[in-house]
């Protein structure tokens, strides 16, 4: 072109085959390396080839988390000093909902309570229903927890993803159809009330490059239970109870701790609010711009 860009920045997807020497790309995660069975074969091949191309061709790479940076260095051979961690921001409009009527209306609309009846204490998950989110183990853990707390309900909110059938099959096999709710996709206008009313937010995902749902739950004051792997400890900070996502009994023990310990729930709420101060799109933009300016000087 007559006026080529000083720096080309691709915040997602793949660098063009023909690109300026000063190109920067963001890699969000390498989950396909850990859980290849959670991806279709062609998708997995494409993700691997495109990630390697990005890492080796760009002048500099941005990673959403230290966990993703570590994966890039490990799996693509890119030098550590060629990758900068820039945490993403969060939705700063999210806040706790204190209005009982608004919460009750949302719970009824989502099928979580009947008119005139109190809602059961809810363990809430929000996200796509897919294998990487570890929901079959969460259902197993919920079944164990209900042996001591039969009043609990599990809310698995989100649209069906690829290979979601085993989740529904496990619920049926355990006879939990009346205790596990599938409200489907939750509108942005209803999400704060759902999260604010949760006994806890459960996110035992097997792999996350960042983990927006954890920050959304913290912003609404929900105590968080999260996996102790990938980027989740990094993003959750002190505002989550961390458990082994491969151990259903450990997940169940964490759920019971949160169900029984009001002091723990309050501590995690406060720590969650404090943790949120680390994340903003303004900071993300400033740190990204600093990298682009540095690359422009090379």
C-alpha atoms as one frame of an Amber mdcrd trajectory, in Angstrom:
protein
   0.000   0.000   0.000   1.011   3.618  -0.403   0.786   4.316   3.322   1.534
   1.093   5.234   0.729   1.045   8.961   3.489   1.815  11.418   2.424  -1.239
  13.410  -0.184  -3.880  12.562  -2.122  -5.087  15.614  -4.314  -8.201  15.367
  -6.115  -8.623  18.711  -7.522 -12.008  17.757  -7.400 -14.590  15.000  -4.441
 -14.818  12.639  -1.877 -12.480  11.113  -2.241 -12.089   7.348   0.211 -14.178
   5.340   1.708 -10.906   4.098   2.151  -8.576   7.056   4.466  -5.755   8.121
   7.587  -6.628  10.044   6.223  -4.626  12.960   3.195  -6.793  13.722   1.697
  -7.586  17.120  -0.849 -10.309  17.780  -2.822 -11.437  20.832  -3.047 -15.138
  21.665  -5.888 -15.841  24.066  -5.299 -19.453  25.038  -3.875 -22.837  24.020
  -6.635 -24.987  25.427  -6.542 -27.271  22.413  -3.145 -28.562  23.585  -4.538
 -29.734  26.908  -7.934 -31.025  25.850  -7.796 -31.970  22.164 -10.889 -34.143
  22.558 -12.910 -30.980  23.263 -12.289 -29.729  19.704 -13.247 -31.026  16.309
 -10.230 -32.409  14.432 -10.068 -29.707  11.767 -10.578 -26.981  14.379  -7.714
 -28.381  16.437  -5.354 -28.514  13.449  -6.284 -24.962  12.473  -5.780 -23.679
  16.029  -2.370 -25.306  16.295  -1.106 -24.084  12.922  -2.450 -20.550  13.354
  -1.091 -20.196  16.898   2.371 -21.350  15.831   2.297 -19.002  12.834   1.264
 -16.067  15.036   3.920 -16.747  17.651   6.743 -17.168  15.150   5.790 -14.415
  12.696   4.805 -11.500  14.925   7.352  -8.994  16.167   5.694  -9.311  19.566
   2.891 -11.350  21.136   0.382 -10.354  23.782  -1.049 -12.991  26.120  -4.168
 -12.598  28.253  -2.515 -14.263  31.248   0.783 -15.552  32.580  -0.621 -19.045
  32.132  -1.091 -18.415  28.401   2.383 -16.897  28.123   3.879 -19.970  29.764
   1.999 -22.189  27.309   3.223 -20.155  24.339   6.834 -20.480  25.433   6.403
 -24.187  26.131   4.511 -25.237  23.019   5.596 -22.843  20.269   9.189 -22.116
  21.222   8.701 -18.353  21.164  11.146 -16.515  23.436   9.720 -15.369  26.755
  10.868 -11.792  26.142   8.803 -11.727  22.945   5.576 -12.210  24.908   3.962
  -9.610  27.196   1.103 -10.410  29.553  -1.725  -7.884  29.301  -4.715  -8.786
  31.428  -8.068  -8.099  29.842 -10.629  -5.755  31.367 -14.044  -6.445  32.812
 -17.622  -5.229  32.519 -17.651  -2.350  34.984 -21.442  -1.969  34.735 -21.957
  -5.193  36.705 -22.834  -4.722  40.370 -24.698  -6.609  43.098 -28.487  -6.570
  42.928 -30.049  -5.949  46.343 -33.709  -5.657  45.307 -35.482  -8.886  46.422
 -38.343  -8.299  43.975 -36.007  -7.990  40.988 -34.168 -11.145  42.058 -37.451
 -13.031  42.512 -38.709 -11.897  39.097 -35.522 -13.118  37.383 -35.585 -16.417
  39.265 -39.184 -17.025  38.186 -38.431 -16.041  34.602 -35.539 -18.538  34.536
 -37.645 -21.279  36.139 -35.662 -21.349  39.388 -38.614 -20.722  41.727 -42.388
 -20.948  41.708 -44.794 -18.115  42.467 -45.174 -17.708  46.208 -42.362 -20.126
  47.071 -38.800 -19.322  48.196 -35.976 -20.239  45.857 -33.674 -23.078  46.886
 -30.057 -22.094  47.648 -28.393 -22.122  44.247 -24.955 -23.135  43.077 -24.677
 -21.247  39.791 -22.550 -21.806  36.705 -22.745 -19.471  33.696 -21.120 -20.279
  30.370 -21.353 -22.531  27.349 -22.287 -26.130  28.139 -19.276 -27.975  26.707
 -16.678 -30.564  27.829 -13.910 -28.088  28.681 -16.109 -26.530  31.362 -16.017
 -29.792  33.371 -19.740 -29.834  34.043 -20.142 -33.618  34.293 -17.784 -33.584
  37.278 -19.644 -30.582  38.683 -22.883 -32.565  38.478 -21.190 -35.506  40.212
 -19.887 -33.168  42.920 -23.317 -31.624  43.347 -24.817 -35.099  43.834 -22.269
 -35.757  46.599 -22.931 -32.403  48.241 -26.682 -32.965  48.194 -26.253 -36.015
  50.400 -25.581 -33.541  53.210 -27.511 -30.562  51.828 -30.588 -31.890  49.973
 -32.003 -28.350  49.801 -29.406 -27.218  47.253 -30.081 -26.692  43.561 -27.571
 -26.460  40.718 -28.131 -23.919  37.950 -26.218 -24.570  34.723 -26.940 -21.454
  32.696 -25.784 -21.064  29.114 -26.346 -22.312  25.612 -25.577 -25.850  24.533
 -22.155 -26.278  23.015 -20.503 -29.148  21.210 -20.746 -32.525  23.021 -23.148
 -31.254  25.694 -25.295 -34.417  25.807 -23.246 -36.202  28.522 -24.100 -33.401
  30.962 -27.835 -33.968  30.560 -27.341 -37.730  30.590 -25.474 -37.610  33.905
 -28.194 -35.485  35.485 -30.792 -38.052  34.398 -28.677 -41.039  35.478 -28.309
 -39.550  38.966 -32.007 -38.737  39.199 -31.326 -35.029  39.645 -33.789 -33.641
  37.112 -35.677 -31.742  39.822 -32.516 -30.302  41.388 -30.485 -29.269  38.328
 -31.849 -26.396  36.253 -30.933 -25.529  32.678 -32.322 -22.030  32.044 -30.401
 -21.670  28.781 -28.807 -18.417  27.688 -29.230 -15.682  30.317 -29.710 -12.141
  29.017 -27.282  -9.458  30.152 -30.139  -7.710  31.954 -30.857 -10.828  34.066
 -27.277 -11.924  34.748 -26.559  -9.596  37.723 -29.661 -10.750  39.598 -28.864
 -14.406  38.955 -25.280 -14.044  40.178 -26.231 -11.849  43.133 -28.703 -14.455
  44.378 -26.257 -17.366  44.122 -25.133 -19.207  47.202 -21.907 -19.530  45.231
 -20.619 -19.405  41.676 -18.982 -22.654  40.545 -16.420 -22.560  37.744 -14.315
 -25.768  37.824 -13.286 -25.341  34.176 -10.492 -27.578  32.932  -8.784 -24.761
  31.042  -9.230 -21.004  30.645  -6.984 -18.510  28.932  -8.462 -15.782  31.121
 -11.845 -16.510  32.745 -14.282 -13.597  32.411 -17.083 -15.417  34.312 -15.037
 -15.340  37.522 -14.791 -11.548  37.375 -18.489 -11.235  36.501 -19.418 -13.306
  39.544 -17.093 -11.313  41.810 -18.560  -8.054  40.515 -22.022  -9.239  41.586
 -20.859 -10.354  45.015 -21.068 -14.095  44.447 -18.577 -16.242  46.406 -16.521
 -18.114  43.806 -15.345 -21.715  43.643 -12.863 -22.185  40.781 -10.357 -24.676
  39.429  -6.810 -24.424  40.745  -5.348 -24.699  37.230  -4.628 -22.698  34.055
  -5.270 -18.954  34.443  -8.019 -19.165  37.052  -5.902 -18.724  40.215  -4.173
 -15.787  38.515  -7.433 -14.059  37.578  -9.445 -14.927  40.702  -6.743 -13.734
  43.086  -7.760 -14.179  46.719 -11.433 -14.014  45.782 -12.055 -17.712  45.133
 -11.941 -21.071  46.850  -9.691 -23.147  44.571 -10.184 -26.886  44.051  -8.750
 -29.681  41.918 -11.025 -29.764  38.848 -10.223 -33.447  38.206 -11.483 -34.548
  41.650 -15.277 -34.609  42.049 -14.962 -35.237  45.788 -12.749 -32.153  46.159
 -15.258 -30.052  44.212 -18.053 -31.391  46.433 -16.091 -30.580  49.583 -15.580
 -27.030  48.308 -19.274 -26.623  47.548 -20.183 -27.827  51.041 -17.664 -25.479
  52.649 -19.241 -22.565  50.860 -22.767 -23.743  51.642 -22.039 -24.122  55.365
 -19.607 -21.299  56.105 -21.136 -17.833  55.969 -17.874 -16.278  57.210 -15.998
 -17.822  54.285 -18.611 -16.571  51.841 -18.341 -13.041  53.210 -14.544 -13.155
  53.084 -14.585 -14.291  49.457 -17.104 -11.571  48.549 -14.870  -8.885  50.025
 -11.745 -10.349  48.432 -13.566 -10.573  45.106 -14.470  -6.892  45.159 -10.849
  -6.016  45.996  -9.557  -8.276  43.216 -11.638  -6.453  40.610  -9.507  -3.345
  41.015  -6.715  -5.103  39.108  -8.763  -5.282  35.911 -10.028  -2.536  33.616
 -10.196  -1.967  29.879  -8.457   1.370  30.425  -5.445  -0.408  31.918  -5.582
  -3.061  29.194  -5.562  -0.347  26.517  -2.687   1.542  28.121  -0.521  -1.562
  28.461  -1.326  -2.627  24.896  -0.455   0.816  23.546   2.875   0.708  25.407
   3.783  -2.530  23.608   2.749  -1.135  20.206   4.847   1.984  20.766   7.836
  -0.108  21.789   7.519  -2.268  18.680   7.268   0.869  16.558  10.692   1.919
  17.836  12.365  -1.305  16.713
